[in-house]
C-alpha positions as YAML, in Angstrom:
chain: A
units: angstrom
residues:
- id: 1
  name: MET
  ca: [23.84, 6.60, -10.98]
- id: 2
  name: THR
  ca: [22.55, 3.59, -9.06]
- id: 3
  name: VAL
  ca: [23.19, 0.00, -10.03]
- id: 4
  name: SER
  ca: [19.48, -0.50, -10.74]
- id: 5
  name: TYR
  ca: [19.40, 2.48, -13.08]
- id: 6
  name: ALA
  ca: [22.52, 1.27, -14.88]
- id: 7
  name: ASP
  ca: [20.95, -2.19, -15.31]
- id: 8
  name: VAL
  ca: [17.89, -0.65, -16.92]
- id: 9
  name: LEU
  ca: [19.95, 1.52, -19.26]
- id: 10
  name: ARG
  ca: [22.04, -1.43, -20.41]
- id: 11
  name: GLY
  ca: [18.97, -3.56, -21.11]
- id: 12
  name: GLY
  ca: [19.16, -7.33, -21.32]
- id: 13
  name: PRO
  ca: [18.85, -9.70, -18.35]
- id: 14
  name: GLY
  ca: [19.76, -7.04, -15.78]
- id: 15
  name: CYS
  ca: [16.94, -4.82, -16.99]
- id: 16
  name: THR
  ca: [14.49, -7.70, -17.10]
- id: 17
  name: GLY
  ca: [15.44, -8.67, -13.55]
- id: 18
  name: ARG
  ca: [14.90, -5.14, -12.26]
- id: 19
  name: LEU
  ca: [11.51, -4.95, -13.97]
- id: 20
  name: ALA
  ca: [10.52, -8.28, -12.41]
- id: 21
  name: GLU
  ca: [11.51, -6.93, -8.97]
- id: 22
  name: LEU
  ca: [9.44, -3.81, -9.60]
- id: 23
  name: LEU
  ca: [6.40, -5.89, -10.57]
- id: 24
  name: GLU
  ca: [6.81, -8.02, -7.42]
- id: 25
  name: THR
  ca: [6.99, -4.87, -5.27]
- id: 26
  name: ASP
  ca: [3.89, -3.45, -6.97]
- id: 27
  name: ALA
  ca: [2.00, -6.71, -6.37]
- id: 28
  name: LEU
  ca: [3.04, -6.64, -2.70]
- id: 29
  name: ALA
  ca: [1.76, -3.07, -2.33]
- id: 30
  name: ALA
  ca: [-1.55, -4.10, -3.91]
- id: 31
  name: ARG
  ca: [-1.91, -7.08, -1.53]
- id: 32
  name: ILE
  ca: [-1.12, -4.96, 1.52]
- id: 33
  name: THR
  ca: [-3.66, -2.33, 0.46]
- id: 34
  name: CYS
  ca: [-6.36, -4.95, -0.06]
- id: 35
  name: GLU
  ca: [-5.62, -6.63, 3.27]
- id: 36
  name: PHE
  ca: [-5.77, -3.28, 5.08]
- id: 37
  name: THR
  ca: [-9.11, -2.50, 3.44]
- id: 38
  name: GLU
  ca: [-10.47, -5.89, 4.53]
- id: 39
  name: VAL
  ca: [-9.39, -5.19, 8.12]
- id: 40
  name: LEU
  ca: [-11.16, -1.81, 8.08]
- id: 41
  name: ILE
  ca: [-14.35, -3.44, 6.81]
- id: 42
  name: ARG
  ca: [-14.45, -5.60, 9.97]
- id: 43
  name: TYR
  ca: [-14.64, -2.60, 12.30]
- id: 44
  name: ASP
  ca: [-18.02, -1.62, 13.63]
- id: 45
  name: CYS
  ca: [-18.12, 2.11, 12.88]
- id: 46
  name: GLY
  ca: [-20.99, 2.49, 15.34]
- id: 47
  name: GLN
  ca: [-18.65, 1.72, 18.23]
- id: 48
  name: PRO
  ca: [-16.46, 4.50, 19.67]
- id: 49
  name: TYR
  ca: [-12.92, 3.08, 19.42]
- id: 50
  name: SER
  ca: [-11.34, 6.47, 19.92]
- id: 51
  name: ILE
  ca: [-12.42, 9.74, 21.44]
- id: 52
  name: ILE
  ca: [-10.66, 11.72, 18.71]
- id: 53
  name: HIS
  ca: [-10.78, 9.60, 15.53]
- id: 54
  name: HIS
  ca: [-13.68, 7.82, 13.88]
- id: 55
  name: CYS
  ca: [-14.15, 5.52, 10.87]
- id: 56
  name: GLU
  ca: [-14.87, 8.49, 8.61]
- id: 57
  name: ASP
  ca: [-11.41, 9.86, 9.44]
- id: 58
  name: CYS
  ca: [-9.81, 6.62, 8.22]
- id: 59
  name: LYS
  ca: [-11.93, 6.57, 5.07]
- id: 60
  name: ARG
  ca: [-10.99, 10.18, 4.23]
- id: 61
  name: HIS
  ca: [-7.30, 9.45, 4.87]
- id: 62
  name: ILE
  ca: [-7.34, 6.36, 2.65]
- id: 63
  name: LEU
  ca: [-9.11, 8.21, -0.17]
- id: 64
  name: ALA
  ca: [-6.65, 11.10, 0.06]
- id: 65
  name: ASN
  ca: [-3.69, 8.78, -0.36]
...
């Protein structure tokens, strides 16, 4: 059993702290995803940046994940 899991099982301030950390991590993941999407929007998909991969490859990969 990890310390985090034990904190959650006991409840109280330890549990509340772990939940706050989880919410912060989730918010960070959301920000990173949005920033990555904004970077992709800036690319001109008409330009050949790679011989192998194209913008549609990135879009499919993002949608799959």
